[in-house]
Phi, psi and omega in degrees: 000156161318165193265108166309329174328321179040201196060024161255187176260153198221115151266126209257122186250158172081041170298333182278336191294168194284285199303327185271337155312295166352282170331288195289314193301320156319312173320287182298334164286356174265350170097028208270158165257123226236123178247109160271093185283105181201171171277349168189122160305134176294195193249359178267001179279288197324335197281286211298347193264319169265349130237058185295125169225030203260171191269013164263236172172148169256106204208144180285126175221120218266106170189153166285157118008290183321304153325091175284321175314299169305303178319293241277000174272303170279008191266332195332114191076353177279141188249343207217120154243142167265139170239107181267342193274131230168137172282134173263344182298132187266007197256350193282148179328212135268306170344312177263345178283339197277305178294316141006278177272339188244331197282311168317316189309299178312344203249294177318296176348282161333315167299297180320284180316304151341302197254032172054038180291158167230015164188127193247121202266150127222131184319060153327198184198151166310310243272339172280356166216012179259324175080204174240038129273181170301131185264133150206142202048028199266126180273201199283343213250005176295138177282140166318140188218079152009103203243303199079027161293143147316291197288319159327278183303337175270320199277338160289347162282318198296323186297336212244319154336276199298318136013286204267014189263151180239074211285230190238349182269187157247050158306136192249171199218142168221141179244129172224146187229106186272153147283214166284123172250149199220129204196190138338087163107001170291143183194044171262273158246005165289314185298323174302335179257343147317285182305338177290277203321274192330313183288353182066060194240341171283123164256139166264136195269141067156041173101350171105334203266027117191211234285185165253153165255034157292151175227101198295135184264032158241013104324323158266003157277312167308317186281342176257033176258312169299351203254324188326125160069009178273109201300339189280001161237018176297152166057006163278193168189151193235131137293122189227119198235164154283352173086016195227152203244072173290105197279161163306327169308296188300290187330309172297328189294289128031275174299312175320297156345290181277348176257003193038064169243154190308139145301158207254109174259010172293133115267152170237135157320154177275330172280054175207285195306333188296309181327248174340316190285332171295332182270329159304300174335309173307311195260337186318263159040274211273028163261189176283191131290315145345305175307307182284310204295340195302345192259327170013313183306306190286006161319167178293306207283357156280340154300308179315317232266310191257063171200302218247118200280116180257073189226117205236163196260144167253002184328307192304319163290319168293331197267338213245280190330311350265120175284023183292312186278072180247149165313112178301115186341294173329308174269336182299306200259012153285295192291320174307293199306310156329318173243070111252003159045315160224171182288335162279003194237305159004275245262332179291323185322104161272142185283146214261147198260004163059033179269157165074003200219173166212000000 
C-alpha cells in the first residue's frame, strides 16, 4: 500500500515543466514535503511556493539534469525522486534530445542511488510502445517499440535505463507512462492544434473516429502520488490514460467547443495524411527551424496525436495503484481551456519547445 503516513520528502526534477509543477504542486498539497529541482523557477512556481500554507511544504533547489553532482545534492535527504524533466522539442537534434532524456535520466539514477532515494518514480511515455501503427487495448506487456521519432526512441532508452538499473542501494524504480498530457499551463502541443483548429487548417483524418490517448495532468499527479512508496509497484511500469475511449473527433470537438471556435469538418483519407507526412518529415531536417516549427502539423508526433488509433488498457493501473478515481476528460479538458479564457488569446499563444520540461 501506499505509505499513509504522506510527510515524507520527495523531489521533483523538470519542477518549471507542465508535469512536474503539477506534480510537485499536488504533493504538497497532500502533505508531502516537495524539493523542486529546476534550473530557474518560473514566476507561477514562485507565486504558489509563497503562498503555500498547507501541511506539507515546498522548496526550490537549483540543478541541472546535465550535473550529477548538482542532483546528488539536491536528492540529500530526500526519500523519493519524480524525475519528470526532459525535452519534448520536436525541433531538437537527436543529440540533444538524447543527452537530455537519456543521459539526464542516467544522471538522475545515479544521484538518486547515491544520496540513498528509496524510491525513483520516472515520467515514460505511451509513445515507447505505440510506433506509428494502430494500437487497441494494448497493455504493459507490449514490446518497445523504436519509431525514429526522436523524443520516442530517447524515452525508450531512459525507460529501459531506469528498468534495468542496478545501483549500490536498495532504491526501487517505477516507470509511468502518460499519453498527450493536457492540463493547465500546456502550452506545448495544445497551442499548436488551437492555432490548427482556429485557422481552419485542422483535418480529421479517415473521419476523426479514432481514439486518443490523453490524460489530463491532474490525473497523472494523482497516480503518482499513488505510486510513491507502494511496494505492488516497485520494479513495474503503468500505462496511464484518461481511462476513456476518447476519439480524435470528440478531442477536437472538444476544443473547438470550448474556444467558441468552429469545428473541424475537413477530412483526409489517412493514406494520403501518412504521404505527407512521411515526406516533410524527410526534409524538415536540412530546413531552418523557423521553418520546421511552421511544418509542426506534419510531424510524426502530430500523426500519432490526428491519426494512429491509440488505445491503451490502465487495468494494470487500476488494479496496482489503485488509479479508479480520475477527472473525466470532459471536466478535465474544461478546466484546461479556461485558462486561455478566449479564443483570441488561444490562438496568440506560441507553443513552447518543451526542453527541460515534460
Amino acid at each position: 500500500m501506499a505509505d499513509p503516513t504522506r510527510g515524507a520528502t520527495v523531489a521533483v526534477t523538470g519542477a518549471s515543466g507542465l508535469v512536474g509543477s503539477h506534480v510537485a504542486e499536488h504533493l504538497a498539497n497532500r502533505g508531502f514535503h516537495v524539493v523542486a529541482v529546476l534550473r530557474k523557477p518560473p514566476e507561477f512556481l514562485e507565486k504558489f511556493i509563497s503562498s503555500y500554507d498547507g501541511q506539507g511544504s515546498i522548496r526550490v533547489a537549483i540543478a541541472d539534469i546535465e550535473d550529477a553532482d548538482a542532483l546528488k545534492t539536491a536528492f540529500t535527504g530526500v526519500q523519493a525522486v519524480v524525475h519528470a524533466a526532459g525535452s519534448v522539442d520536436p525541433f531538437g537534434s537527436r543529440q540533444s534530445i538524447f543527452a537530455t532524456n537519456v543521459g539526464g535520466t542516467q544522471n538522475a539514477l545515479k544521484a538518486a542511488d547515491a544520496a540513498g532515494v528509496r524510491h525513483f518514480v520516472f515520467i515514460s511515455s505511451l509513445s515507447v510502445i505505440t510506433g506509428q501503427g494502430d494500437q487497441y487495448d494494448v497493455d504493459e506487456s507490449a514490446p518497445l517499440r523504436p519509431c525514429g521519432e526522436s523524443y520516442a526512441d530517447s524515452k525508450i532508452e531512459a525507460e529501459t535505463a531506469v528498468m534495468n538499473f542496478r545501483g549500490s542501494s536498495s532504491m526501487q524504480v517505477t516507470s509511468l507512462r502518460p499519453g498527450f498530457i493536457y492540463g493547465p499551463r500546456e502550452r506545448s502541443w495544445m497551442p499548436r492544434l488551437i492555432n490548427s483548429i482556429g485557422t481552419g487548417k485542422a483535418m480529421l483524418i479517415d473521419g476523426g473516429t479514432k481514439q486518443t490517448n490523453v490524460i489530463f495532468v491532474g490525473n497523472l499527479a494523482r497516480a503518482v502520488e499513488l505510486t510513491l512508496f507502494n511496494e505492488r509497484t516497485y520494479g513495474q511500469v503503468y500505462n496511464l490514460t484518461d481511462g476513456q475511449k476518447i476519439s480524435k473527433k470528440e478531442l477536437f470537438d472538444a476544443i473547438a467547443d470550448g474556444l467558441s471556435l468552429p469545428r473541424v469538418t475537413k477530412k483526409v483519407p489517412g493514406a494520403l495524411a501518412k504521404l505527407v507526412c512521411l515526406t516533410v518529415s524527410a526534409i524538415a531536417p536540412s530546413l531552418s527551424i523557423e521553418k520546421q516549427r511552421g511544418l509542426a502539423r506534419f510531424s510524426k508526433a502530430a500523426f500519432r496525436l490526428a491519426a494512429v488509433n491509440q488505445g491503451f488498457s490502465v487495468a494494470k493501473a487500476e488494479q496496482d495503484l489503485p488509479y479508479t478515481e480520475r477527472v473525466p476528460f470532459q471536466e478535465g479538458m474544461r478546466s484546461t481551456l479556461a485558462t486561455f479564457r478566449t479564443s483570441d488569446q488561444a490562438l496568440s499563444i506560441k507553443p513552447t519547445s518543451g526542453a527541460l520540461s515534460r
